[in-house]
mmCIF file of C-alpha atoms and ligand atoms in Angstrom:
data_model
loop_
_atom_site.group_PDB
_atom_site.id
_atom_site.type_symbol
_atom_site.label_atom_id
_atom_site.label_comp_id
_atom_site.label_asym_id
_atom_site.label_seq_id
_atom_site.Cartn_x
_atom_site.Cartn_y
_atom_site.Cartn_z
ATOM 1 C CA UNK W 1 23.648 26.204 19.266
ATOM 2 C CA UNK W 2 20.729 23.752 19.499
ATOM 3 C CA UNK W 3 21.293 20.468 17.712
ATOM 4 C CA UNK W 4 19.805 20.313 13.800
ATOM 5 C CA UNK W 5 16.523 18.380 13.343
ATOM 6 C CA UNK W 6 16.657 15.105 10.993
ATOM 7 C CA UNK W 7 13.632 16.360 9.028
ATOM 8 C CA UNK W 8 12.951 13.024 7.034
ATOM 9 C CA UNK W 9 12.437 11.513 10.536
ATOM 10 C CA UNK W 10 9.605 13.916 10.747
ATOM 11 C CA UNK W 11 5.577 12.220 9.768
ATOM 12 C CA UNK W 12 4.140 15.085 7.337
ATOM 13 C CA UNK W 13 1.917 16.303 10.344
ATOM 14 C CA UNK W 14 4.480 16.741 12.513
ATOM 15 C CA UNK W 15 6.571 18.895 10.064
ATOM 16 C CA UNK W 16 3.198 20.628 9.721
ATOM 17 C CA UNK W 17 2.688 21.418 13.104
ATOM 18 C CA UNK W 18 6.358 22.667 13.244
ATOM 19 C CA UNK W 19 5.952 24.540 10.238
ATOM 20 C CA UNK W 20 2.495 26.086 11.856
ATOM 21 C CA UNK W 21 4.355 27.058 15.194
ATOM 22 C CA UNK W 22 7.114 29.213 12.781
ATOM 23 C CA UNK W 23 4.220 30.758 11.365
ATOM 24 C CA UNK W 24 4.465 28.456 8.227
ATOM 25 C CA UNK W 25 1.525 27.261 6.079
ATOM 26 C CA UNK W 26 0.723 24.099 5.571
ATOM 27 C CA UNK W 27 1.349 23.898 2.125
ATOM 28 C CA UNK W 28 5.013 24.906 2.746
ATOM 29 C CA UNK W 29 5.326 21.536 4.978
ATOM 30 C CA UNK W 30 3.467 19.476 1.937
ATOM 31 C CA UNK W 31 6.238 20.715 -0.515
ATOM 32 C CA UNK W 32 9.066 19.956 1.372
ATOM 33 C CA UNK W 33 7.773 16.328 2.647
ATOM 34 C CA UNK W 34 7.451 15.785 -0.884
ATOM 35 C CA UNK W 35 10.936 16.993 -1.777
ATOM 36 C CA UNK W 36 12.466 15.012 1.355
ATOM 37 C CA UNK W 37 10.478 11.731 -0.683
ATOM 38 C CA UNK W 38 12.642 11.971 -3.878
ATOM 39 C CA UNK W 39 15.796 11.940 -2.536
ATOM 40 C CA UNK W 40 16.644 15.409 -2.539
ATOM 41 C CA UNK W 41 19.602 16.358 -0.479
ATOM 42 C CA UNK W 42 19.902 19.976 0.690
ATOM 43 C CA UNK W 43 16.799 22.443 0.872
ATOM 44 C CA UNK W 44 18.521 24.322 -2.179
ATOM 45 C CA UNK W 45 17.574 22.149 -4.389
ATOM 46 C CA UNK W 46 14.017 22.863 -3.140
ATOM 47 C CA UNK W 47 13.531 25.412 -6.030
ATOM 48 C CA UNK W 48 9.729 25.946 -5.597
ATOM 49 C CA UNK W 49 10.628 27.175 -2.171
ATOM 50 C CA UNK W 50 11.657 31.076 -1.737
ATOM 51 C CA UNK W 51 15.575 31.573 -1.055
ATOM 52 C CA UNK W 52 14.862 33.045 2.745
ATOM 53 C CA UNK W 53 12.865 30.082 3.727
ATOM 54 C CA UNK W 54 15.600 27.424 2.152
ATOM 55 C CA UNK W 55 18.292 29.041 4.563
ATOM 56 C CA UNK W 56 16.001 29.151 7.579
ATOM 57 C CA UNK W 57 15.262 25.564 7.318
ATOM 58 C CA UNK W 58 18.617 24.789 6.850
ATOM 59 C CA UNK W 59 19.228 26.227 9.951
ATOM 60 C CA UNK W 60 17.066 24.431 12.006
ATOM 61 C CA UNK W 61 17.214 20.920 10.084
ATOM 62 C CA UNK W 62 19.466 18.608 8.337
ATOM 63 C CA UNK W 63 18.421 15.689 5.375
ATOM 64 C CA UNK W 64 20.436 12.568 5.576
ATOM 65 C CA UNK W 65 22.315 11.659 2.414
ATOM 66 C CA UNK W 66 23.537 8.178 2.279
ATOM 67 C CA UNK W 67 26.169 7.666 -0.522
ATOM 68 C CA UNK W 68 26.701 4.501 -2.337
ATOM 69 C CA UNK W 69 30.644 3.339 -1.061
ATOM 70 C CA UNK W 70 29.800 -0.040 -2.967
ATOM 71 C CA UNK W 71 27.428 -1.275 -5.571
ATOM 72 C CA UNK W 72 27.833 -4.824 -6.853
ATOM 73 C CA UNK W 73 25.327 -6.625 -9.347
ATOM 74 C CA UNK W 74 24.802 -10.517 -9.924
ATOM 75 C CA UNK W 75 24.998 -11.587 -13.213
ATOM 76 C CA UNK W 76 23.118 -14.661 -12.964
ATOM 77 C CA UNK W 77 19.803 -12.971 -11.323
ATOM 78 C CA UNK W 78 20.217 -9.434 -11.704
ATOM 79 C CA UNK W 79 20.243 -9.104 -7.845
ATOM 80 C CA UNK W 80 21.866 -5.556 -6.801
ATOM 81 C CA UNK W 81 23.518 -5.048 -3.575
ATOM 82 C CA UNK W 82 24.139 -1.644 -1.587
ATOM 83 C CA UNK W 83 27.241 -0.506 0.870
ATOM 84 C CA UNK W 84 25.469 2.919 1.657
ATOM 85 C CA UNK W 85 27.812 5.290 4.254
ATOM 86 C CA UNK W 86 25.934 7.375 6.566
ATOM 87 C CA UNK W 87 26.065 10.771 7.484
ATOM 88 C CA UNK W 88 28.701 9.104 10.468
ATOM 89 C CA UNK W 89 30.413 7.139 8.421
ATOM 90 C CA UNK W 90 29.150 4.028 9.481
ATOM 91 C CA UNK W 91 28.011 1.891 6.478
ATOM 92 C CA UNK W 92 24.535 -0.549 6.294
ATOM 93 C CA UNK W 93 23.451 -2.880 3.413
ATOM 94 C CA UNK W 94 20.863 -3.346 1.322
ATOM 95 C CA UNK W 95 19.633 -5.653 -1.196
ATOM 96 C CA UNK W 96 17.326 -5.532 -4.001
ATOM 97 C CA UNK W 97 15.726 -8.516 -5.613
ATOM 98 C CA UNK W 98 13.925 -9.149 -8.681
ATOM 99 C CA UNK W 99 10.981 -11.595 -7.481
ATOM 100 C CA UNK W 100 8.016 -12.064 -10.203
ATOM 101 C CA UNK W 101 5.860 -10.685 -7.594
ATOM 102 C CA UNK W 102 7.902 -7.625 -7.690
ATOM 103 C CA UNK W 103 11.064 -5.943 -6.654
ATOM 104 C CA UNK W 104 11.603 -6.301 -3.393
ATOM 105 C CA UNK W 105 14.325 -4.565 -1.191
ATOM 106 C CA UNK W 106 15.678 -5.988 2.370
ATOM 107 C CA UNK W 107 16.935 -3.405 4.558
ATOM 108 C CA UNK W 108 19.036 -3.217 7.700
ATOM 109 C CA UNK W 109 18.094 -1.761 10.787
ATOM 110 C CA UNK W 110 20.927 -1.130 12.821
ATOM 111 C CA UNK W 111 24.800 -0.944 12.378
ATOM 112 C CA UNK W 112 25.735 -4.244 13.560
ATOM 113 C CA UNK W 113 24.063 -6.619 15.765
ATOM 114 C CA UNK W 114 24.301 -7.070 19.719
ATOM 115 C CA UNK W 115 22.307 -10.594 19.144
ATOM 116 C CA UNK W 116 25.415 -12.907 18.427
ATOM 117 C CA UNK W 117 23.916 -15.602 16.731
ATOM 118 C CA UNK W 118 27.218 -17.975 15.616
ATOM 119 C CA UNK W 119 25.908 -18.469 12.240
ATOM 120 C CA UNK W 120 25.327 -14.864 11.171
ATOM 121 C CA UNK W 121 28.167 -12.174 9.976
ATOM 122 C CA UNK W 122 26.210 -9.239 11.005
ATOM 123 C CA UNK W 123 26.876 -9.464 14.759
ATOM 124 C CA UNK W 124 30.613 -10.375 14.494
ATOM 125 C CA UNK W 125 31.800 -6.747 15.646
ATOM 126 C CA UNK W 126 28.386 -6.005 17.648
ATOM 127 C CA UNK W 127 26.103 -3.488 17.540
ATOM 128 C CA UNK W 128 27.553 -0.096 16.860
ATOM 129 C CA UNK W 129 24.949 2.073 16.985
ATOM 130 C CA UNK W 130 20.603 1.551 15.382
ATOM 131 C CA UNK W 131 19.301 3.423 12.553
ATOM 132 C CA UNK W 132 17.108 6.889 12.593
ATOM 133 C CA UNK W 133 13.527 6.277 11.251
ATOM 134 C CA UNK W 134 14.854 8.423 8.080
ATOM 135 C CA UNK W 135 18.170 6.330 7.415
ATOM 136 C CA UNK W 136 15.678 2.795 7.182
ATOM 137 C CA UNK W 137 13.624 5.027 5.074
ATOM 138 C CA UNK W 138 16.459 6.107 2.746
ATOM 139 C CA UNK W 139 17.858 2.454 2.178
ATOM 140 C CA UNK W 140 14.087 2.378 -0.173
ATOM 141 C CA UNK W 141 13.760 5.377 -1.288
ATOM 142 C CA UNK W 142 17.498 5.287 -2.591
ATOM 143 C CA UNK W 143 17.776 1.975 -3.398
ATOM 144 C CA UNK W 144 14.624 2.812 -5.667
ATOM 145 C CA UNK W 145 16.446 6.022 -7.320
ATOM 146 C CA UNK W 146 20.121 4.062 -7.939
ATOM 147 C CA UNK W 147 18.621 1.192 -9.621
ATOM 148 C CA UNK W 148 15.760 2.717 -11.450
ATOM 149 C CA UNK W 149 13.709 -0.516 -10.370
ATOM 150 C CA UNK W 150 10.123 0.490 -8.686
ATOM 151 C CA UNK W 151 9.978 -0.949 -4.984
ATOM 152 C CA UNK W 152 7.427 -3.317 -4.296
ATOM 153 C CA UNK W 153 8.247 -4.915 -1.185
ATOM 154 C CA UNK W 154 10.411 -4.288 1.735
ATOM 155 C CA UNK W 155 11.662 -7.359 4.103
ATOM 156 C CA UNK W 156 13.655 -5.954 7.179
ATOM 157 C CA UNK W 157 16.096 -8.896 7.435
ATOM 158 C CA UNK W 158 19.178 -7.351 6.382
ATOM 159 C CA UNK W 159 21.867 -6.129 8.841
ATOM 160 C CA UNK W 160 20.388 -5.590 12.737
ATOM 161 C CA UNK W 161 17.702 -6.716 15.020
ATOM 162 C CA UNK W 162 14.355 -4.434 13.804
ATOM 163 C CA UNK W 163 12.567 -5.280 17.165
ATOM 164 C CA UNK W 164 15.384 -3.735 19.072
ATOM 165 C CA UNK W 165 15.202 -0.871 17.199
ATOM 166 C CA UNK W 166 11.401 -1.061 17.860
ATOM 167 C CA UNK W 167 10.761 2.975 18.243
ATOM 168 C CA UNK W 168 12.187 3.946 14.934
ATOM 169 C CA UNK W 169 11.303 0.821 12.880
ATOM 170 C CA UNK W 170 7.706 1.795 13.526
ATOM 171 C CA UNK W 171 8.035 5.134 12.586
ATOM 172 C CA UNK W 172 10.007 4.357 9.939
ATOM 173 C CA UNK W 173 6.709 1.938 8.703
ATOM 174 C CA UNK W 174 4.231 5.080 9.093
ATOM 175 C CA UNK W 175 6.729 7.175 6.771
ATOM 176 C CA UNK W 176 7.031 4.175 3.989
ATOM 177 C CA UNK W 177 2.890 3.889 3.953
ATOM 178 C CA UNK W 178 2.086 7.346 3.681
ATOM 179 C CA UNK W 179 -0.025 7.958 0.319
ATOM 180 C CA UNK W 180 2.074 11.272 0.181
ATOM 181 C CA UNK W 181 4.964 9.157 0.265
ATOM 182 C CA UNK W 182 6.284 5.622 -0.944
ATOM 183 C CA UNK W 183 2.800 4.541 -0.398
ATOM 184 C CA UNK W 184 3.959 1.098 0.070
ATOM 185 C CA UNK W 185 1.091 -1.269 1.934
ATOM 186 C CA UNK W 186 1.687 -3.115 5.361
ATOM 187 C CA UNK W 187 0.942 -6.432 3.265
ATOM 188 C CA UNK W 188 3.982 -5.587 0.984
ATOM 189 C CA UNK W 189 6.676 -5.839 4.405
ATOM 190 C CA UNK W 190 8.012 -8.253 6.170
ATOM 191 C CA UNK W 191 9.494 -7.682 9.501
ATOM 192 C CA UNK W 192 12.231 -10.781 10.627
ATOM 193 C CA UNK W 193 13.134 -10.895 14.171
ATOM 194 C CA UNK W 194 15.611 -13.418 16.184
ATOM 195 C CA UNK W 195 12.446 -14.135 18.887
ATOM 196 C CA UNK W 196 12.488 -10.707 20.976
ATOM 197 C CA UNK W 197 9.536 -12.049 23.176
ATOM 198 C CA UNK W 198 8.285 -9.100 24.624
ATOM 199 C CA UNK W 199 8.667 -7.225 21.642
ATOM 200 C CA UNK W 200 6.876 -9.637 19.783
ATOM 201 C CA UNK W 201 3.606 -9.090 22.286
ATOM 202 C CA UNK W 202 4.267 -5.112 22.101
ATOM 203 C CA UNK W 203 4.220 -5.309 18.218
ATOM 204 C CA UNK W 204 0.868 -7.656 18.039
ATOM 205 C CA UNK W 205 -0.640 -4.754 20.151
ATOM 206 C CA UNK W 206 -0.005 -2.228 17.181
ATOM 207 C CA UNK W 207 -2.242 -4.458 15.124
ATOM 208 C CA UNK W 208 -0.202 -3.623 11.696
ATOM 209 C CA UNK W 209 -1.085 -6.145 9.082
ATOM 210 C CA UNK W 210 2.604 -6.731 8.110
ATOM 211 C CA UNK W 211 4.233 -10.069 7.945
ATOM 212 C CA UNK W 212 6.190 -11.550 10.836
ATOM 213 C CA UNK W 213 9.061 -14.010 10.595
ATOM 214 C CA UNK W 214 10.925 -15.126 13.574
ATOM 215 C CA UNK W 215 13.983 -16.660 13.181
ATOM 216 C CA UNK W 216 13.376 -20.627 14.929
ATOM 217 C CA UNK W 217 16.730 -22.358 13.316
ATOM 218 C CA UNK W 218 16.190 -25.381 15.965
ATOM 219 C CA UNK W 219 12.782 -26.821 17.288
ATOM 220 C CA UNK W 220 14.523 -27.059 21.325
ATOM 221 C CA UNK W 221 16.171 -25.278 23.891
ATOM 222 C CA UNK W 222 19.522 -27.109 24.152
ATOM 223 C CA UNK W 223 20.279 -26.604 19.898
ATOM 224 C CA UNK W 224 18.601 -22.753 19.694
ATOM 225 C CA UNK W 225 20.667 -22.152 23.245
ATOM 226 C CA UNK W 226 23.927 -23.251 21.590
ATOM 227 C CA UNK W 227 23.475 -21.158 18.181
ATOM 228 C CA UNK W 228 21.473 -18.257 19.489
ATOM 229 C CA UNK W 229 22.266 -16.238 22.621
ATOM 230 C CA UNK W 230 18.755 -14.640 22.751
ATOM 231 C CA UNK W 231 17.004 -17.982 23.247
ATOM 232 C CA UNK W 232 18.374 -17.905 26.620
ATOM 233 C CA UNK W 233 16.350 -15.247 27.716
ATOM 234 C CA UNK W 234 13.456 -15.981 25.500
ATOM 235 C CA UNK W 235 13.241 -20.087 24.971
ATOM 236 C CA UNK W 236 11.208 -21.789 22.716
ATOM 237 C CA UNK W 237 8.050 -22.298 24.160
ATOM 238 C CA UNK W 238 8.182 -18.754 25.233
ATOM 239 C CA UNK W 239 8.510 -17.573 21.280
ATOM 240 C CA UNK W 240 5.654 -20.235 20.289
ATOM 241 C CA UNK W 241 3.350 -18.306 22.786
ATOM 242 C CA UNK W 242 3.746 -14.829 21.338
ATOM 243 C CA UNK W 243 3.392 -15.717 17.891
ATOM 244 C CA UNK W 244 0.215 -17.622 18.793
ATOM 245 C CA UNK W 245 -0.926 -14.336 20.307
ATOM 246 C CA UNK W 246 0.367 -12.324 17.094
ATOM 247 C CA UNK W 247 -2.140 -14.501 15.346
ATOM 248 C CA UNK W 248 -4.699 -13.845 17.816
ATOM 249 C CA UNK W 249 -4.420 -10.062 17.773
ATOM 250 C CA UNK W 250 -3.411 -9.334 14.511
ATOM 251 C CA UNK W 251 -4.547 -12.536 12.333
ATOM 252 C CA UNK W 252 -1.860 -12.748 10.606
ATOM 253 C CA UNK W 253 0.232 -15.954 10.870
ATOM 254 C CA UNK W 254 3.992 -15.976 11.625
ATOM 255 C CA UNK W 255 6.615 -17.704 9.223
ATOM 256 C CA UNK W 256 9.737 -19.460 10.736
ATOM 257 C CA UNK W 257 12.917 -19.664 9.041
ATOM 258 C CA UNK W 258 15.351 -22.186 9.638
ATOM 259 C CA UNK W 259 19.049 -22.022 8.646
ATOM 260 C CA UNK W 260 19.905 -25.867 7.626
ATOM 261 C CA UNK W 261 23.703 -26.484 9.304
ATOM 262 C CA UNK W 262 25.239 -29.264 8.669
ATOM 263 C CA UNK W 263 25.413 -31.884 12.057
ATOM 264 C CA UNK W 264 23.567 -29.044 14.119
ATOM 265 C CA UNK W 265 19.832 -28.441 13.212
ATOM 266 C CA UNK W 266 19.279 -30.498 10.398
ATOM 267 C CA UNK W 267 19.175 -34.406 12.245
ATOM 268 C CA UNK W 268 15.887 -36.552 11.754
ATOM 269 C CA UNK W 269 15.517 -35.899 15.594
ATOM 270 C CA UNK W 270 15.731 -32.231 15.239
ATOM 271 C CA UNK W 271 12.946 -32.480 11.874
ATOM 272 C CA UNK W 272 10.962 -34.625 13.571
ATOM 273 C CA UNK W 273 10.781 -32.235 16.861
ATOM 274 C CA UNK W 274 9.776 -28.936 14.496
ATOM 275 C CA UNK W 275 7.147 -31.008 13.293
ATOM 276 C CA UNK W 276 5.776 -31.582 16.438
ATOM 277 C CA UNK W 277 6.775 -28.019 17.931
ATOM 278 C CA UNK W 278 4.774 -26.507 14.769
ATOM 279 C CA UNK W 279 2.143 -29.503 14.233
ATOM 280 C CA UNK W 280 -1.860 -28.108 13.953
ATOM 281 C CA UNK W 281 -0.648 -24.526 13.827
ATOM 282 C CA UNK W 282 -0.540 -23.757 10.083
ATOM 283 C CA UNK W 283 2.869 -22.209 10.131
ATOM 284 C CA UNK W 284 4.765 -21.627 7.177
ATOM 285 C CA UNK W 285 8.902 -22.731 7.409
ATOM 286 C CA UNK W 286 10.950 -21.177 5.289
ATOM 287 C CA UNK W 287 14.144 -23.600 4.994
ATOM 288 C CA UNK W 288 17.376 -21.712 4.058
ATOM 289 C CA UNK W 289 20.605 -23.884 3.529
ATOM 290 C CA UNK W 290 23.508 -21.894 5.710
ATOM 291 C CA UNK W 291 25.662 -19.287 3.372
ATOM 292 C CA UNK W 292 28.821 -19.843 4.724
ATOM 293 C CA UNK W 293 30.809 -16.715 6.571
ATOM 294 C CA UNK W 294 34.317 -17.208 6.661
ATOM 295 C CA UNK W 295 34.631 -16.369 10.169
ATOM 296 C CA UNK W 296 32.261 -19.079 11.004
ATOM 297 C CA UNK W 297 32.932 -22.924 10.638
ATOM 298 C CA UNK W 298 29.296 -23.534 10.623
ATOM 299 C CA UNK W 299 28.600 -25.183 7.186
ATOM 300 C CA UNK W 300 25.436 -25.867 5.097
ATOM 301 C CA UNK W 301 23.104 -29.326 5.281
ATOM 302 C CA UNK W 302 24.376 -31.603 2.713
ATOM 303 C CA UNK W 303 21.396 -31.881 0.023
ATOM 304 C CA UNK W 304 20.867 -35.214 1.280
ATOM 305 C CA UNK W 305 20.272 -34.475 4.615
ATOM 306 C CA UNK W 306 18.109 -30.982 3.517
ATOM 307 C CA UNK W 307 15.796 -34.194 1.998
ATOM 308 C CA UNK W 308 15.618 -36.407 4.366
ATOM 309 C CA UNK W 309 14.387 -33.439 6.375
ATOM 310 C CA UNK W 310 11.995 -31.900 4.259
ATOM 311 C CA UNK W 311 10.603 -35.536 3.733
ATOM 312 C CA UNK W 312 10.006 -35.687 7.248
ATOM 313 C CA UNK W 313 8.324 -32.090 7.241
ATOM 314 C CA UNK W 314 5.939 -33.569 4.185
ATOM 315 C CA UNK W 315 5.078 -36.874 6.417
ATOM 316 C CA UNK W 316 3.962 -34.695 9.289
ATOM 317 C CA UNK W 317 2.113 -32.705 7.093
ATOM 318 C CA UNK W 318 4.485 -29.457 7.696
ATOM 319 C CA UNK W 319 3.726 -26.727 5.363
ATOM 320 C CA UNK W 320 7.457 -25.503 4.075
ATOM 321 C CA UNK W 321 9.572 -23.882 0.962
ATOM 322 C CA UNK W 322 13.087 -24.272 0.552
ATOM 323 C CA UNK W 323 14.316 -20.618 -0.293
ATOM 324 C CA UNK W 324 15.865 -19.865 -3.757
ATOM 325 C CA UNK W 325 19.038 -18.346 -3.552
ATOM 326 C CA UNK W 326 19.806 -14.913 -5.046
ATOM 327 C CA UNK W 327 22.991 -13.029 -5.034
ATOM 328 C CA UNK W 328 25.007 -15.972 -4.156
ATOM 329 C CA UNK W 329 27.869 -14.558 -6.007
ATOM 330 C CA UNK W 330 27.782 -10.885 -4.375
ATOM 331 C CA UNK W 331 27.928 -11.477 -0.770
ATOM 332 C CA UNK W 332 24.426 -11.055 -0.813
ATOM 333 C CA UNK W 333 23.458 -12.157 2.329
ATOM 334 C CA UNK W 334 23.568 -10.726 6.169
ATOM 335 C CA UNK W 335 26.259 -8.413 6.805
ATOM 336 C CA UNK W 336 28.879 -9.972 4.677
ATOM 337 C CA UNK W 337 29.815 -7.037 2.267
ATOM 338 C CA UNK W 338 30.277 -4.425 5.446
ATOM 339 C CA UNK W 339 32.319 -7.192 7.342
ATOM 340 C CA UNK W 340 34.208 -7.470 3.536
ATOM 341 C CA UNK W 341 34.706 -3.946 3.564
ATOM 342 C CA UNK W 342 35.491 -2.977 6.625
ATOM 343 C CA UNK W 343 38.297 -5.655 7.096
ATOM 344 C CA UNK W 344 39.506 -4.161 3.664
ATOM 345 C CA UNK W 345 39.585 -0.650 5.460
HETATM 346 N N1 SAH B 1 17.744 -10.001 13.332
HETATM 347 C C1 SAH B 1 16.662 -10.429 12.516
HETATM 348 C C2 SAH B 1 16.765 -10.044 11.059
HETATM 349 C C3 SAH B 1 18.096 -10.123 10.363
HETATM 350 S S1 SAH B 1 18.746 -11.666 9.847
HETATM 351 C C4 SAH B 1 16.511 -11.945 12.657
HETATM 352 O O1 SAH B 1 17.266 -12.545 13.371
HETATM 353 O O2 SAH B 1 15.554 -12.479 12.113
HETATM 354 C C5 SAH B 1 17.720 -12.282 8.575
HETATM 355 C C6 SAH B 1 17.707 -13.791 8.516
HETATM 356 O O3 SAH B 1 18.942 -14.315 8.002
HETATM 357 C C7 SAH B 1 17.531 -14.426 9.875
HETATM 358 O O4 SAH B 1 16.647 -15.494 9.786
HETATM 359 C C8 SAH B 1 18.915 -14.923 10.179
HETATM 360 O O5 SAH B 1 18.907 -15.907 11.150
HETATM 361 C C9 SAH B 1 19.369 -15.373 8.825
HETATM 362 N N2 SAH B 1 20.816 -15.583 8.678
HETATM 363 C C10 SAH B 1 21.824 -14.937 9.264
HETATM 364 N N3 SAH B 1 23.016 -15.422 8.887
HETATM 365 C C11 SAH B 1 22.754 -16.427 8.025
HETATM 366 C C12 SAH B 1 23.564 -17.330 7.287
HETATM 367 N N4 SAH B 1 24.895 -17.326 7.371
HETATM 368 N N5 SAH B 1 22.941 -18.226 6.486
HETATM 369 C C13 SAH B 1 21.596 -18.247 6.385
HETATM 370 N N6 SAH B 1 20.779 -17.427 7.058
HETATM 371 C C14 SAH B 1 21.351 -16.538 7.886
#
């Protein structure tokens, strides 16, 4: 037997076209892309469909249906956090925040992370296998249909590294803007990635008017080297040149974020080399004090030294936010509740 198709992988004009080849109209296609957009999880349920065309497409597809294993809500912000199992078993996050500019879910990627950055729980068992366009897909739509809370924004910063997973991330951004879908706008996403270069240059070439944030978290080669593997392949200058061309091609301006750790990153020398490393460019820092992972003993920037080196930022002129934190007390951050859970398991 030939393998099943994942049919929410599918753009609507591709399920068209397959639809057209089985001697299919059109309209068939429409009604199930619309189906596959609400969640539904088996072509039965499909009831404007006839019976002998439910069993033939479930004969040559399968829907993935993500189930919620955990579900925890803050109590001070209202922030909700997912533990969805896949079709395999293997389990991804997702969060969803209450912003005033609208809810806004962040969405993993991949299971695990091959990156290894020594701050970040993600990547502490490595990267297990990356996500099908339809299961980034489902983390919104589902996310959306558990918590009743209409989906604004996306930011792909949860579990994984979305420019390794380049292929389906893409696709995954056609199916999420389709009118006929979540009809969610480029300008509403944000894409994070650790500095993949290359990837970086490949994505300016698509020209998609999302927003990119590349994880910096230290301003030279001898701190990134020590706290993020990937800068030895890709270095800092290196990074600095592709988002200047992401500008160039795409005119939009990358954001930086930058993990404050205590005795690591956060030194006057190291504030007063970002300014420089950043100075004249108009880049946005996003300053996030460290949440601690237990199996790290990387700690946060006191709040003293988080001033001193936003005072520095402000004297250079450096254009930066300190971000708010939500979810604090659910594990609400990078991989922790699937490292929680699986250790439990
Ligand atoms: N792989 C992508 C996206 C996922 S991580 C990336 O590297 O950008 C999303 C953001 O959370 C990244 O900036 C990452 O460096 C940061 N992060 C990871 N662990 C963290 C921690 N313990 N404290 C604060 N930020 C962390």
């Amino acid at each position: 037997m030939t393998e099943k198709i994942d049919i929410k992988s599918l753009l609507p004009e591709e399920l068209e076209a397959a639809f057209r080849d089985s001697g299919l109209p059109a309209f068939r296609a429409r009604q199930v892309f619309s189906w596959l957009q609400k969640g539904v999880g088996s072509f039965g349920e499909m009831t404007n469909l006839p019976r002998s065309l439910q069993a033939e497409l479930a004969a040559r597809y399968w829907i993935t249906t993500p189930k919620v294993l955990r579900r925890q809500e803050s109590r001070r912000d209202g922030t909700i956090k997912y533990l969805w199992e896949l079709d395999d078993g293997n389990s991804v996050e997702s969060v969803v925040m209450r912003y005033h500019y609208g809810n806004t879910v962040c969405i993993s990627s991949q299971v695990g992370c091959a990156m290894g950055c020594a701050f970040c729980a993600s990547t502490i068992g490595g990267l297990v296998r990356s996500l099908r366009p339809s299961e980034i897909l489902d983390q919104v739509l589902f996310s959306q249909l558990d918590s009743g809370l209409p989906i604004r924004n996306i930011v792909l910063m949860g579990i994984g590294e979305p420019l390794a997973n380049m292929e389906n991330v893409l696709r995954f951004l056609e199916l999420v803007n389709r009118p006929e879908g979540l009809n969610i706008g480029m300008r509403h996403v944000t894409l994070s990635t650790c500095g993949l270069a290359e990837k970086v240059d490949k994505l300016a070439e698509h020209n998609i008017q999302l927003t990119l944030t590349v994880s910096l978290h230290a301003p030279d080669d001898e701190t990134r080297n020590r706290i993020m593997p990937v800068n030895r392949a890709y270095g800092v200058e290196r990074v600095m040149q592709s988002c200047r061309n992401y500008f160039e091609k795409t005119g939009r301006r990358v954001s930086f974020e930058y993990a404050m750790i205590d005795g690591v990153n956060d030194t006057p020398r190291h504030a007063e080399a970002l300014a420089a490393l950043l100075s004249g460019g108009g880049f946005h820092v996003n300053l996030i004090p460290l949440n601690n992972v237990a199996e790290s003993p990387l700690r946060p920037s006191t709040p003293d030294h988080l001033k001193r080196f936003r005072e520095i930022l402000t004297g250079h002129g450096i254009n930066h936010t300190v971000r708010r934190r939500l979810g604090s007390d659910i594990d609400a951050s990078c991989g922790q509740l699937r490292r929680k859970t699986l250790s439990l398991g």
